[in-house]
XYZ file of N, CA and C in Angstrom:
390
model
N 0.768 -1.120 0.084
C 0.017 -0.048 0.065
C 0.917 1.305 0.045
N 0.530 2.174 -0.844
C 1.372 3.412 -0.975
C 1.093 4.402 0.180
N 2.147 5.076 0.646
C 1.906 6.059 1.731
C 1.390 7.278 1.166
N 0.601 7.831 2.035
C -0.123 9.081 1.595
C 0.675 10.414 2.170
N 0.344 11.392 1.669
C 1.035 12.673 2.099
C 0.501 13.037 3.457
N 1.358 13.750 4.218
C 0.990 14.269 5.550
C 0.485 15.635 5.357
N -0.665 16.001 5.909
C -1.138 17.350 5.839
C -0.747 18.254 7.010
N -0.300 19.564 6.682
C -0.025 20.370 7.754
C -0.769 21.725 7.443
N -1.326 22.199 8.611
C -2.108 23.465 8.451
C -1.104 24.551 9.166
N -0.968 25.728 8.407
C -0.048 26.738 8.868
C -0.772 28.042 8.697
N -0.597 28.788 9.854
C -1.040 30.146 9.819
C 0.237 31.070 9.740
N 0.314 31.823 8.708
C 1.564 32.704 8.398
C 1.159 34.125 8.367
N 1.765 34.929 9.169
C 1.651 36.381 9.042
C 2.779 36.942 8.438
N 2.570 37.779 7.442
C 3.601 38.421 6.671
C 3.584 39.983 6.833
N 4.604 40.486 7.345
C 4.650 41.830 7.441
C 6.015 42.376 6.797
N 5.927 42.666 5.421
C 7.220 42.921 4.683
C 7.121 44.540 4.497
N 7.953 45.174 5.270
C 8.065 46.660 5.127
C 8.768 47.105 3.810
N 9.612 46.254 3.151
C 10.190 46.598 1.978
C 9.229 46.664 0.748
N 8.213 45.788 0.807
C 7.244 45.762 -0.370
C 5.913 46.234 0.085
N 5.691 46.603 1.290
C 4.487 47.108 1.932
C 3.424 46.079 1.753
N 3.857 44.807 2.048
C 2.930 43.695 1.897
C 2.752 43.195 3.284
N 1.340 43.296 3.780
C 0.993 42.912 5.212
C -0.318 42.016 5.014
N -0.156 40.661 5.332
C -1.296 39.747 5.221
C -1.095 38.620 6.054
N -2.242 37.968 6.390
C -2.250 36.628 7.123
C -2.673 35.641 6.092
N -2.034 34.440 6.197
C -2.233 33.408 5.203
C -2.659 32.101 6.094
N -3.702 31.429 5.608
C -3.990 30.118 6.172
C -3.571 29.119 5.153
N -2.478 28.374 5.279
C -1.958 27.562 4.309
C -2.158 26.083 4.634
N -2.328 25.284 3.692
C -2.345 23.773 3.865
C -1.070 23.260 3.034
N -0.145 22.619 3.683
C 0.898 21.916 3.058
C 0.793 20.607 3.103
N 0.967 19.905 2.011
C 0.991 18.495 1.862
C 2.381 18.002 1.738
N 2.864 17.257 2.649
C 4.314 16.807 2.575
C 4.232 15.360 2.040
N 4.829 15.236 0.898
C 4.971 13.913 0.190
C 5.880 13.038 1.093
N 5.536 11.674 1.068
C 6.252 10.683 1.941
C 7.795 10.794 1.668
N 8.257 11.080 0.442
C 9.702 11.086 0.164
C 10.306 12.482 0.479
N 9.477 13.476 0.751
C 10.021 14.834 1.089
C 10.433 14.794 2.533
N 11.659 15.495 2.876
C 12.088 15.755 4.115
C 11.436 16.892 4.770
N 11.469 16.953 6.160
C 10.908 18.063 6.922
C 11.640 19.255 6.536
N 12.849 19.188 6.305
C 13.680 20.397 5.814
C 13.200 21.036 4.623
N 12.974 20.155 3.614
C 12.436 20.624 2.276
C 11.147 21.305 2.405
N 10.187 20.622 3.198
C 8.882 21.199 3.391
C 8.971 22.572 3.975
N 9.894 22.705 5.008
C 10.068 24.073 5.726
C 10.598 25.133 4.758
N 11.475 24.599 3.840
C 11.970 25.693 2.802
C 10.883 26.074 1.764
N 9.886 25.069 1.534
C 8.785 25.589 0.840
C 8.033 26.710 1.542
N 7.885 26.518 2.737
C 7.216 27.561 3.560
C 7.930 28.867 3.628
N 9.297 28.732 3.802
C 10.027 30.017 3.693
C 10.058 30.737 2.444
N 10.139 29.932 1.285
C 9.927 30.422 -0.003
C 8.571 31.334 -0.215
N 7.537 30.580 0.340
C 6.128 31.260 0.390
C 6.337 32.599 1.011
N 6.902 32.637 2.228
C 6.988 33.825 3.045
C 7.786 34.954 2.293
N 8.849 34.567 1.618
C 9.731 35.565 0.826
C 9.057 36.111 -0.331
N 8.108 35.334 -0.888
C 7.346 35.804 -2.145
C 5.896 36.105 -1.924
N 5.549 36.198 -0.666
C 4.085 36.102 -0.265
C 3.181 37.099 -1.280
N 2.215 36.582 -1.691
C 1.239 37.313 -2.455
C -0.035 36.561 -2.422
N -1.166 37.310 -2.637
C -2.395 36.552 -2.536
C -2.680 35.605 -3.661
N -1.925 35.737 -4.751
C -2.032 34.740 -5.873
C -1.082 33.578 -5.883
N -0.129 33.732 -4.946
C 1.011 32.638 -4.903
C 0.367 31.370 -4.360
N 0.683 30.190 -5.093
C 0.226 29.007 -4.776
C 1.338 27.859 -4.795
N 1.081 26.834 -4.054
C 1.972 25.649 -4.131
C 1.661 24.878 -5.468
N 2.759 24.150 -6.012
C 2.474 23.397 -7.189
C 1.986 22.052 -6.729
N 1.705 21.103 -7.630
C 1.179 19.829 -7.321
C 1.992 18.888 -6.447
N 3.301 19.215 -6.313
C 4.092 18.359 -5.494
C 5.380 17.929 -6.017
N 6.134 17.267 -5.127
C 7.516 16.788 -5.534
C 7.443 15.863 -6.689
N 6.520 15.030 -6.875
C 6.441 14.074 -7.936
C 5.998 14.681 -9.236
N 5.574 15.823 -9.297
C 5.059 16.472 -10.530
C 6.187 17.243 -11.188
N 6.617 16.964 -12.366
C 7.830 17.603 -13.012
C 7.431 18.782 -13.894
N 6.051 18.931 -14.095
C 5.547 19.979 -14.999
C 5.258 21.337 -14.244
N 5.281 21.208 -13.015
C 4.892 22.477 -12.089
C 6.078 22.787 -11.219
N 6.234 24.014 -10.767
C 7.267 24.304 -9.796
C 6.721 24.020 -8.449
N 7.707 24.300 -7.458
C 7.062 24.149 -6.063
C 6.184 25.144 -5.619
N 6.334 26.410 -6.158
C 5.458 27.498 -5.990
C 5.356 28.304 -7.237
N 4.297 28.919 -7.453
C 4.187 29.753 -8.636
C 3.158 30.900 -8.399
N 3.389 31.996 -9.155
C 2.479 33.119 -9.153
C 2.006 33.310 -10.529
N 0.680 33.324 -10.795
C 0.165 33.562 -12.072
C -0.624 34.887 -12.095
N -0.467 35.748 -13.187
C -1.170 36.956 -13.211
C -2.600 36.604 -13.622
N -3.360 37.653 -13.768
C -4.860 37.643 -14.095
C -5.127 36.962 -15.367
N -4.139 36.990 -16.340
C -4.370 36.324 -17.759
C -3.971 34.801 -17.729
N -3.429 34.460 -16.530
C -3.051 33.027 -16.424
C -1.580 32.875 -16.838
N -0.804 33.859 -17.199
C 0.605 33.693 -17.474
C 1.358 33.595 -16.104
N 2.455 32.956 -16.153
C 3.243 32.642 -14.939
C 4.168 33.924 -14.680
N 3.896 34.603 -13.637
C 4.785 35.733 -13.223
C 6.007 35.288 -12.520
N 5.816 34.299 -11.585
C 6.927 33.858 -10.855
C 6.962 32.282 -10.778
N 7.971 31.691 -11.062
C 8.282 30.189 -11.001
C 9.390 30.054 -9.898
N 8.981 29.399 -8.879
C 9.871 29.163 -7.684
C 10.119 27.666 -7.464
N 11.415 27.329 -7.650
C 11.813 25.888 -7.428
C 12.812 25.778 -6.209
N 12.769 24.595 -5.622
C 13.703 24.275 -4.530
C 14.548 23.168 -5.043
N 15.871 23.191 -4.555
C 16.762 22.067 -4.897
C 17.798 22.413 -5.855
N 18.091 21.537 -6.781
C 19.025 21.670 -7.751
C 18.557 21.135 -9.060
N 17.653 21.929 -9.812
C 17.062 21.546 -10.966
C 18.202 21.449 -12.106
N 17.992 20.583 -13.107
C 18.912 20.531 -14.259
C 18.765 21.690 -15.143
N 19.733 21.811 -16.048
C 19.693 22.892 -17.019
C 18.373 22.956 -17.926
N 17.918 21.684 -18.306
C 16.689 21.648 -19.119
C 15.505 22.239 -18.405
N 15.291 21.840 -17.110
C 14.280 22.301 -16.335
C 14.298 23.926 -16.144
N 15.439 24.408 -15.960
C 15.698 25.831 -15.690
C 15.409 26.556 -17.008
N 15.852 26.051 -18.158
C 15.555 26.628 -19.504
C 13.972 26.719 -19.712
N 13.405 25.579 -19.451
C 11.892 25.599 -19.571
C 11.206 26.608 -18.694
N 11.636 26.695 -17.466
C 11.020 27.621 -16.554
C 11.234 28.953 -16.976
N 12.397 29.288 -17.507
C 12.687 30.777 -18.028
C 11.881 31.059 -19.182
N 11.510 30.002 -19.968
C 10.642 30.204 -21.212
C 9.129 30.318 -20.845
N 8.817 29.889 -19.688
C 7.431 30.070 -19.244
C 7.081 31.163 -18.295
N 8.129 31.727 -17.512
C 7.770 32.636 -16.581
C 8.517 33.821 -16.846
N 8.043 34.924 -16.118
C 8.739 36.297 -16.276
C 10.015 36.167 -15.336
N 9.787 35.560 -14.146
C 10.855 35.552 -13.244
C 10.902 34.088 -12.684
N 12.161 33.601 -12.607
C 12.332 32.218 -12.015
C 13.342 32.396 -10.864
N 13.006 31.752 -9.742
C 13.735 31.748 -8.519
C 14.100 30.380 -8.103
N 15.349 30.034 -7.895
C 15.763 28.743 -7.384
C 16.461 28.958 -6.025
N 15.921 28.163 -5.107
C 16.554 28.082 -3.831
C 17.128 26.797 -3.477
N 18.378 26.766 -3.366
C 19.173 25.452 -3.126
C 19.370 25.477 -1.677
N 18.970 24.555 -0.936
C 18.947 24.551 0.539
C 19.961 23.602 1.098
N 20.834 23.047 0.287
C 21.935 22.146 0.784
C 23.243 22.750 0.342
N 23.855 23.580 1.211
C 25.057 24.372 0.813
C 26.116 23.637 0.238
N 26.675 22.514 0.707
C 27.764 21.796 0.136
C 27.438 21.289 -1.320
N 26.256 20.697 -1.561
C 25.919 20.173 -2.825
C 25.564 21.357 -3.775
N 25.005 22.412 -3.243
C 24.647 23.637 -4.025
C 25.964 24.138 -4.729
N 26.971 24.344 -4.132
C 28.202 24.792 -4.667
C 28.654 23.976 -5.936
N 28.648 22.728 -5.796
C 29.067 21.837 -6.847
C 28.062 21.977 -7.928
N 26.869 21.854 -7.586
C 25.715 21.895 -8.701
C 25.889 23.314 -9.400
N 26.022 24.411 -8.702
C 25.978 25.714 -9.374
C 27.272 25.919 -10.247
N 28.311 25.325 -9.717
C 29.648 25.523 -10.515
C 29.544 24.909 -11.828
N 28.779 23.815 -11.921
C 28.632 23.045 -13.163
C 27.529 23.773 -14.117
N 26.648 24.560 -13.532
C 25.561 25.183 -14.320
C 25.694 26.652 -14.612
N 26.476 27.354 -13.750
C 26.383 28.922 -13.843
C 26.684 29.370 -15.230
N 27.791 28.818 -16.003
C 28.087 29.262 -17.283
C 27.064 28.861 -18.326
N 26.259 27.935 -18.034
C 25.203 27.528 -18.996
C 23.908 28.324 -18.941
N 23.718 29.131 -17.697
C 22.546 29.824 -17.522
C 22.752 31.355 -17.525
N 23.838 31.724 -17.925
C 24.149 33.214 -18.088
C 23.121 34.123 -18.936
N 22.701 33.398 -19.880
C 21.748 34.072 -20.795
C 20.298 34.210 -20.428
N 19.990 33.550 -19.271
C 18.561 33.495 -18.771
C 18.475 34.746 -17.848
N 18.066 35.894 -18.438
C 17.878 37.193 -17.650
C 16.910 37.015 -16.535
N 15.905 36.153 -16.736
C 14.830 36.042 -15.697
C 15.188 35.261 -14.478
N 16.345 34.561 -14.439
C 16.833 33.649 -13.456
C 17.469 34.379 -12.234
N 16.974 34.022 -11.019
C 17.689 34.494 -9.729
C 17.875 33.310 -8.996
């Protein structure tokens, strides 16, 4: 029998004086059985950093077509694509083609340095990537 996701309810209050964004969020986070607690918390941190009423979580760690978080504008276009971890060049290229801004948060410092040193020269032309 397959393991099911664990559901977490979170109340997040954001007060960002830099962007003048002040809002309370009632979030539901589904933690995939293969996802670590650390990764789930980084998804929550990424949400807090990019907090917006239109920001939503993707379908999950097992879905390769969606990011961990994304923000769509009123016309349905992707304004922000937010991924965690160390995506490959193909995924980064696809994300940059679909979204106005792409953010990648790599939360494992030792592995991130090796990953980025192999990719940085290949992603220089992606102006939307941060």
